[in-house]
Amino acid sequence: MAGLAGAAADSLAVLHSQSTLSSRWAVATLMADAVTPLAAVLQPTAAAATQRVEQVERWSLRVQQTAALHPPSSVDAALLDRPLAGAERITGRGPVDVVPDAVAVLLRATSATAHLPSVAEVLTYAVAAETVTALAQQLDTSAPLGTGHLAAPGWRAVREALRPYDDGSRRPQPYAPPPVIAAVRLQQSLTSAPPEVLLGDQAVRGVVAAAAQHMPTLAVQLLYRTVRTWADDGSLVAFARDLPPREDRLAPYLRGYQPAGLVRANAADLQPVVGALHNARLLSLAVAVRIDEAHPPGFPRRAQAANAEMLRRPEAAGALEAASREAARQVLLGRQRPQGHTRAR
């Protein structure tokens, strides 16, 4: 029991930066539900140990009684399904070993306490998310919420929205950070064979289905942490000619694709990226909730329940339709856009 308690405490400490007050309450409730039957089967011989077990039972009962009056939501409970990254270096080879570890690394790399990702890193993460959702779309599905919507174009639209912006990272680098290596390994493992061959393996289907449940969280963390920080810090630059025209940028606009034509991007300039990530999140939710697989042990059921709850909101259906149309439009515009100066600095 002490070992289990220690492991639970360590896990919560690792996830603390990604949790909220309500999600911590959900965790406390579920832990109390698990502790009560466990304490009941313990029969310590020492009097001091007996007192501690009885005290744990009393505390758990109080939590359960309070939870009966204020039950946590499934969205809050999804924190318990958040994968924990071990070593940043992915040592596995096949998709079954690589995908779970890589997803955990990406979620940690985009969390609030991690180093702020660069534009090049986010582009790599978007490629990995596009690969996961493209395969997840091909899994056997039922027909509940979000039927027919594809998430891969949403993540492709994120890459298109980031096209004009740079922070100095979009050039050859002497080395790749571990999260980038994890994203590349994930993409390579899921494209090492044709989709029909990969998805013919039930174990691969399971890890793809599980990974798809975490793609909405990846989009949320990129949206509310990474892009907002870029906007607040003014750390991105772009050619004024690639941004919506403004009177105060007339001079750099006329400079074209010369160094004098570069300006710092603010929050208004980054709205296309915000919109693309918002759409990618909605479309990833739609793909995640309609996966109807024989879930293996360890499948993030709480995360899937939270995803489904998000799509049950009254405004979700209309938002999904709009997100699907906008993602398709952005991808089409990207294909029609000529290769220009904004591709490389």
Short mmCIF file of C-alpha atoms in Angstrom, two decimals:
data_model
loop_
_atom_site.label_atom_id
_atom_site.label_comp_id
_atom_site.label_asym_id
_atom_site.label_seq_id
_atom_site.Cartn_x
_atom_site.Cartn_y
_atom_site.Cartn_z
CA MET A 1 0.00 0.00 0.00
CA ALA A 2 2.88 2.34 0.79
CA GLY A 3 4.41 1.65 -2.60
CA LEU A 4 1.13 2.35 -4.38
CA ALA A 5 0.66 5.56 -2.42
CA GLY A 6 4.18 6.67 -3.29
CA ALA A 7 3.68 5.95 -6.98
CA ALA A 8 0.39 7.86 -6.98
CA ALA A 9 1.99 10.83 -5.23
CA ASP A 10 4.89 10.88 -7.69
CA SER A 11 2.51 10.76 -10.66
CA LEU A 12 0.45 13.64 -9.31
CA ALA A 13 3.59 15.67 -8.68
CA VAL A 14 4.69 15.19 -12.29
CA LEU A 15 1.24 16.18 -13.57
CA HIS A 16 0.77 19.10 -11.18
CA SER A 17 1.69 21.74 -13.77
CA GLN A 18 -0.91 20.30 -16.15
CA SER A 19 -3.68 20.08 -13.57
CA THR A 20 -6.35 22.45 -12.33
CA LEU A 21 -8.19 22.65 -9.02
CA SER A 22 -11.13 20.70 -10.42
CA SER A 23 -8.93 18.02 -12.00
CA ARG A 24 -7.05 17.56 -8.71
CA TRP A 25 -10.41 17.07 -7.00
CA ALA A 26 -11.29 14.41 -9.57
CA VAL A 27 -8.00 12.65 -8.87
CA ALA A 28 -8.59 12.79 -5.11
CA THR A 29 -12.05 11.29 -5.55
CA LEU A 30 -10.82 8.41 -7.69
CA MET A 31 -7.94 7.72 -5.32
CA ALA A 32 -10.36 7.56 -2.40
CA ASP A 33 -12.47 5.07 -4.34
CA ALA A 34 -9.37 2.91 -4.83
CA VAL A 35 -7.98 3.26 -1.30
CA THR A 36 -11.15 2.22 0.55
CA PRO A 37 -11.36 -1.40 -0.70
CA LEU A 38 -7.58 -1.73 -0.52
CA ALA A 39 -7.51 -0.66 3.13
CA ALA A 40 -10.31 -3.10 3.90
CA VAL A 41 -8.21 -6.12 2.93
CA LEU A 42 -5.16 -5.03 4.90
CA GLN A 43 -4.76 -6.66 8.29
CA PRO A 44 -1.74 -5.09 9.97
CA THR A 45 -0.57 -6.69 13.18
CA ALA A 46 1.06 -3.67 14.80
CA ALA A 47 -1.27 -1.32 16.65
CA ALA A 48 0.31 1.78 15.10
CA ALA A 49 -0.16 0.40 11.60
CA THR A 50 -3.78 -0.46 12.36
CA GLN A 51 -4.43 3.12 13.47
CA ARG A 52 -2.91 4.51 10.27
CA VAL A 53 -5.02 2.24 8.07
CA GLU A 54 -8.17 3.21 9.98
CA GLN A 55 -7.28 6.87 9.60
CA VAL A 56 -6.83 6.46 5.85
CA GLU A 57 -10.24 4.80 5.66
CA ARG A 58 -11.86 7.70 7.55
CA TRP A 59 -10.24 10.28 5.29
CA SER A 60 -11.26 8.37 2.18
CA LEU A 61 -14.83 8.17 3.45
CA ARG A 62 -14.92 11.94 3.91
CA VAL A 63 -13.69 12.48 0.37
CA GLN A 64 -16.30 10.07 -0.99
CA GLN A 65 -19.08 11.77 0.96
CA THR A 66 -18.04 15.18 -0.34
CA ALA A 67 -17.75 13.80 -3.88
CA ALA A 68 -21.33 12.55 -3.67
CA LEU A 69 -22.42 16.17 -3.24
CA HIS A 70 -19.88 17.66 -5.67
CA PRO A 71 -19.00 14.96 -8.22
CA PRO A 72 -16.11 15.64 -10.60
CA SER A 73 -16.77 15.78 -14.33
CA SER A 74 -15.35 13.35 -16.86
CA VAL A 75 -13.32 16.19 -18.37
CA ASP A 76 -11.56 16.72 -15.03
CA ALA A 77 -10.97 13.00 -14.52
CA ALA A 78 -9.17 12.74 -17.87
CA LEU A 79 -5.97 13.91 -16.16
CA LEU A 80 -5.53 10.37 -14.85
CA ASP A 81 -5.12 9.13 -18.42
CA ARG A 82 -2.33 11.59 -19.25
CA PRO A 83 0.72 9.54 -20.30
CA LEU A 84 3.90 10.12 -18.32
CA ALA A 85 7.14 10.38 -20.24
CA GLY A 86 10.10 8.41 -18.98
CA ALA A 87 13.39 9.07 -20.74
CA GLU A 88 13.20 11.72 -23.46
CA ARG A 89 15.15 9.47 -25.80
CA ILE A 90 12.85 6.98 -27.51
CA THR A 91 14.59 3.61 -27.55
CA GLY A 92 11.84 1.42 -29.02
CA ARG A 93 11.64 0.49 -32.67
CA GLY A 94 8.15 -0.57 -33.66
CA PRO A 95 4.99 1.56 -33.42
CA VAL A 96 3.77 -0.34 -30.36
CA ASP A 97 6.85 0.78 -28.42
CA VAL A 98 7.46 4.18 -30.02
CA VAL A 99 4.01 5.77 -30.21
CA PRO A 100 3.01 5.78 -26.49
CA ASP A 101 6.40 7.11 -25.37
CA ALA A 102 6.53 9.72 -28.14
CA VAL A 103 3.04 11.03 -27.33
CA ALA A 104 4.04 11.35 -23.67
CA VAL A 105 7.16 13.31 -24.64
CA LEU A 106 5.16 15.68 -26.86
CA LEU A 107 2.60 16.36 -24.14
CA ARG A 108 5.36 17.11 -21.66
CA ALA A 109 7.23 19.30 -24.17
CA THR A 110 4.15 21.50 -24.66
CA SER A 111 3.14 21.71 -21.00
CA ALA A 112 3.25 24.91 -18.97
CA THR A 113 6.56 24.14 -17.26
CA ALA A 114 8.48 23.04 -20.35
CA HIS A 115 10.81 25.16 -22.44
CA LEU A 116 8.86 27.24 -24.96
CA PRO A 117 8.87 25.38 -28.30
CA SER A 118 10.22 27.10 -31.39
CA VAL A 119 8.29 27.44 -34.64
CA ALA A 120 10.30 24.61 -36.18
CA GLU A 121 9.50 22.36 -33.22
CA VAL A 122 5.78 23.10 -33.40
CA LEU A 123 5.81 22.34 -37.12
CA THR A 124 7.35 18.96 -36.31
CA TYR A 125 4.73 18.28 -33.63
CA ALA A 126 1.98 19.15 -36.12
CA VAL A 127 3.37 16.62 -38.60
CA ALA A 128 3.32 13.94 -35.89
CA ALA A 129 -0.26 14.82 -34.91
CA GLU A 130 -1.32 14.76 -38.55
CA THR A 131 0.19 11.29 -38.94
CA VAL A 132 -1.59 9.95 -35.84
CA THR A 133 -4.98 11.36 -36.79
CA ALA A 134 -4.65 10.26 -40.42
CA LEU A 135 -4.26 6.66 -39.26
CA ALA A 136 -6.91 6.98 -36.55
CA GLN A 137 -9.40 8.09 -39.19
CA GLN A 138 -9.00 4.70 -40.86
CA LEU A 139 -9.85 2.65 -37.79
CA ASP A 140 -13.19 0.91 -37.62
CA THR A 141 -15.62 3.48 -36.33
CA SER A 142 -19.08 3.62 -34.93
CA ALA A 143 -21.33 6.51 -35.87
CA PRO A 144 -21.72 8.76 -32.83
CA LEU A 145 -20.58 12.34 -32.46
CA GLY A 146 -18.42 13.91 -35.11
CA THR A 147 -19.05 11.37 -37.85
CA GLY A 148 -17.39 12.20 -41.15
CA HIS A 149 -14.96 14.87 -39.97
CA LEU A 150 -11.24 14.39 -40.62
CA ALA A 151 -8.57 15.77 -38.32
CA ALA A 152 -5.48 15.35 -40.50
CA PRO A 153 -6.41 18.37 -42.70
CA GLY A 154 -6.81 20.41 -39.51
CA TRP A 155 -3.23 19.73 -38.47
CA ARG A 156 -2.04 20.39 -42.02
CA ALA A 157 -3.80 23.74 -41.81
CA VAL A 158 -1.82 24.50 -38.64
CA ARG A 159 1.37 24.10 -40.63
CA GLU A 160 0.01 26.37 -43.35
CA ALA A 161 -0.98 29.01 -40.80
CA LEU A 162 2.57 28.98 -39.38
CA ARG A 163 4.11 29.44 -42.83
CA PRO A 164 4.83 33.20 -42.60
CA TYR A 165 6.37 33.19 -39.12
CA ASP A 166 9.91 32.60 -37.98
CA ASP A 167 11.96 32.86 -34.81
CA GLY A 168 15.32 31.87 -36.24
CA SER A 169 14.66 28.14 -35.91
CA ARG A 170 13.57 27.46 -39.50
CA ARG A 171 17.03 26.69 -40.79
CA PRO A 172 19.38 23.70 -40.45
CA GLN A 173 20.29 23.14 -36.81
CA PRO A 174 23.37 21.38 -35.41
CA TYR A 175 21.21 19.04 -33.34
CA ALA A 176 17.55 18.20 -32.75
CA PRO A 177 15.96 18.52 -29.28
CA PRO A 178 14.63 15.27 -27.78
CA PRO A 179 10.94 16.19 -28.36
CA VAL A 180 11.66 16.77 -32.05
CA ILE A 181 13.40 13.41 -32.25
CA ALA A 182 10.37 11.83 -30.54
CA ALA A 183 8.01 13.45 -33.06
CA VAL A 184 10.16 12.28 -35.96
CA ARG A 185 10.35 8.75 -34.55
CA LEU A 186 6.57 8.69 -34.14
CA GLN A 187 6.03 9.84 -37.72
CA GLN A 188 8.55 7.36 -39.09
CA SER A 189 7.12 4.44 -37.13
CA LEU A 190 3.60 5.13 -38.41
CA THR A 191 4.70 5.55 -42.03
CA SER A 192 7.12 2.60 -42.15
CA ALA A 193 4.52 0.50 -43.97
CA PRO A 194 1.27 1.12 -45.85
CA PRO A 195 -1.66 1.98 -43.54
CA GLU A 196 -3.51 -1.24 -44.33
CA VAL A 197 -0.46 -3.24 -43.26
CA LEU A 198 0.11 -1.29 -40.05
CA LEU A 199 -3.54 -1.38 -39.05
CA GLY A 200 -3.68 -5.09 -39.73
CA ASP A 201 -1.83 -5.52 -36.43
CA GLN A 202 -4.25 -5.30 -33.51
CA ALA A 203 -1.54 -3.97 -31.19
CA VAL A 204 -0.79 -1.10 -33.57
CA ARG A 205 -4.49 -0.32 -33.83
CA GLY A 206 -4.60 -0.08 -30.06
CA VAL A 207 -1.71 2.37 -29.72
CA VAL A 208 -3.03 4.54 -32.57
CA ALA A 209 -6.49 4.62 -30.98
CA ALA A 210 -4.96 5.57 -27.63
CA ALA A 211 -2.70 8.24 -29.14
CA ALA A 212 -5.65 9.83 -30.92
CA GLN A 213 -7.31 10.50 -27.56
CA HIS A 214 -4.44 12.85 -26.62
CA MET A 215 -4.29 14.91 -29.82
CA PRO A 216 -6.95 17.38 -28.58
CA THR A 217 -4.83 17.97 -25.47
CA LEU A 218 -1.77 18.60 -27.62
CA ALA A 219 -3.71 21.21 -29.60
CA VAL A 220 -4.95 22.89 -26.40
CA GLN A 221 -1.46 23.12 -24.94
CA LEU A 222 -0.04 24.55 -28.16
CA LEU A 223 -2.91 27.04 -28.35
CA TYR A 224 -3.12 28.30 -24.79
CA ARG A 225 0.51 28.05 -23.86
CA THR A 226 2.81 28.23 -26.89
CA VAL A 227 0.98 30.62 -29.22
CA ARG A 228 -0.13 32.91 -26.41
CA THR A 229 3.44 33.19 -25.17
CA TRP A 230 4.65 33.94 -28.70
CA ALA A 231 2.08 36.73 -28.88
CA ASP A 232 2.94 38.14 -25.45
CA ASP A 233 6.70 38.04 -26.02
CA GLY A 234 6.68 39.25 -29.62
CA SER A 235 9.22 36.53 -30.36
CA LEU A 236 8.10 35.82 -33.94
CA VAL A 237 8.85 37.86 -37.04
CA ALA A 238 7.22 37.81 -40.46
CA PHE A 239 7.29 39.82 -43.64
CA ALA A 240 4.66 42.54 -43.48
CA ARG A 241 3.59 41.54 -46.98
CA ASP A 242 2.47 38.15 -45.63
CA LEU A 243 0.35 39.69 -42.86
CA PRO A 244 -2.95 41.58 -43.02
CA PRO A 245 -2.19 45.14 -44.20
CA ARG A 246 -2.07 47.86 -41.56
CA GLU A 247 -1.44 51.58 -41.87
CA ASP A 248 1.42 51.55 -39.38
CA ARG A 249 3.20 48.89 -41.46
CA LEU A 250 3.05 50.59 -44.83
CA ALA A 251 6.81 51.15 -45.03
CA PRO A 252 7.84 47.53 -44.32
CA TYR A 253 5.03 46.34 -46.58
CA LEU A 254 6.50 48.32 -49.47
CA ARG A 255 9.93 46.85 -48.74
CA GLY A 256 8.63 43.46 -49.81
CA TYR A 257 10.79 40.46 -49.00
CA GLN A 258 13.81 42.48 -47.96
CA PRO A 259 15.17 42.50 -44.38
CA ALA A 260 13.52 45.88 -43.87
CA GLY A 261 10.18 44.24 -44.65
CA LEU A 262 10.27 42.11 -41.49
CA VAL A 263 8.03 43.04 -38.55
CA ARG A 264 7.32 41.50 -35.17
CA ALA A 265 4.10 39.53 -35.04
CA ASN A 266 1.61 40.47 -32.33
CA ALA A 267 -1.51 38.75 -31.03
CA ALA A 268 -3.66 40.03 -33.90
CA ASP A 269 -1.18 38.71 -36.47
CA LEU A 270 -1.25 35.26 -34.87
CA GLN A 271 -5.03 34.90 -35.06
CA PRO A 272 -4.78 32.57 -38.10
CA VAL A 273 -2.59 30.22 -36.04
CA VAL A 274 -5.03 30.42 -33.12
CA GLY A 275 -7.92 29.60 -35.42
CA ALA A 276 -6.08 26.70 -37.05
CA LEU A 277 -5.22 25.12 -33.69
CA HIS A 278 -8.79 25.60 -32.48
CA ASN A 279 -10.04 23.79 -35.57
CA ALA A 280 -7.43 21.04 -35.21
CA ARG A 281 -8.60 20.47 -31.64
CA LEU A 282 -12.26 20.20 -32.62
CA LEU A 283 -11.54 17.86 -35.52
CA SER A 284 -9.23 15.74 -33.36
CA LEU A 285 -12.06 15.43 -30.84
CA ALA A 286 -14.38 14.22 -33.60
CA VAL A 287 -11.93 11.52 -34.69
CA ALA A 288 -11.11 10.44 -31.14
CA VAL A 289 -14.68 9.90 -29.96
CA ARG A 290 -15.80 7.81 -32.90
CA ILE A 291 -13.03 5.22 -32.59
CA ASP A 292 -14.76 1.94 -31.81
CA GLU A 293 -11.98 -0.48 -31.05
CA ALA A 294 -11.60 -3.42 -28.70
CA HIS A 295 -9.70 -1.32 -26.20
CA PRO A 296 -6.66 -3.04 -24.68
CA PRO A 297 -5.72 -2.65 -21.01
CA GLY A 298 -4.43 0.82 -20.37
CA PHE A 299 -6.58 2.48 -23.03
CA PRO A 300 -7.35 6.08 -21.94
CA ARG A 301 -11.06 5.57 -21.38
CA ARG A 302 -11.36 8.67 -19.21
CA ALA A 303 -9.77 10.78 -21.93
CA GLN A 304 -12.19 9.39 -24.51
CA ALA A 305 -15.13 10.09 -22.18
CA ALA A 306 -13.89 13.66 -21.71
CA ASN A 307 -13.55 14.10 -25.47
CA ALA A 308 -17.10 12.85 -25.98
CA GLU A 309 -18.41 15.22 -23.31
CA MET A 310 -16.84 18.17 -25.11
CA LEU A 311 -18.70 17.27 -28.30
CA ARG A 312 -22.04 16.93 -26.53
CA ARG A 313 -22.18 20.66 -25.96
CA PRO A 314 -24.93 22.38 -27.95
CA GLU A 315 -22.55 24.50 -30.01
CA ALA A 316 -20.24 21.60 -30.94
CA ALA A 317 -22.04 20.46 -34.12
CA GLY A 318 -21.97 23.88 -35.76
CA ALA A 319 -18.38 24.49 -34.64
CA LEU A 320 -17.29 21.18 -36.15
CA GLU A 321 -18.84 21.99 -39.51
CA ALA A 322 -17.16 25.39 -39.54
CA ALA A 323 -13.81 23.90 -38.49
CA SER A 324 -13.96 21.27 -41.22
CA ARG A 325 -14.73 23.84 -43.92
CA GLU A 326 -12.05 26.24 -42.74
CA ALA A 327 -9.37 23.54 -42.50
CA ALA A 328 -10.16 22.38 -46.03
CA ARG A 329 -10.01 25.97 -47.27
CA GLN A 330 -6.63 26.60 -45.65
CA VAL A 331 -5.16 23.42 -47.10
CA LEU A 332 -6.45 24.32 -50.56
CA LEU A 333 -5.01 27.83 -50.32
CA GLY A 334 -1.70 26.34 -49.24
CA ARG A 335 -1.59 24.16 -52.33
CA GLN A 336 -2.35 27.10 -54.58
CA ARG A 337 0.14 29.43 -52.90
CA PRO A 338 3.40 29.73 -54.85
CA GLN A 339 6.63 28.84 -53.12
CA GLY A 340 8.09 32.15 -52.07
CA HIS A 341 10.37 33.99 -49.73
CA THR A 342 8.39 33.03 -46.67
CA ARG A 343 9.38 29.38 -46.96
CA ALA A 344 12.90 29.99 -45.73
CA ARG A 345 14.69 32.86 -44.11
#
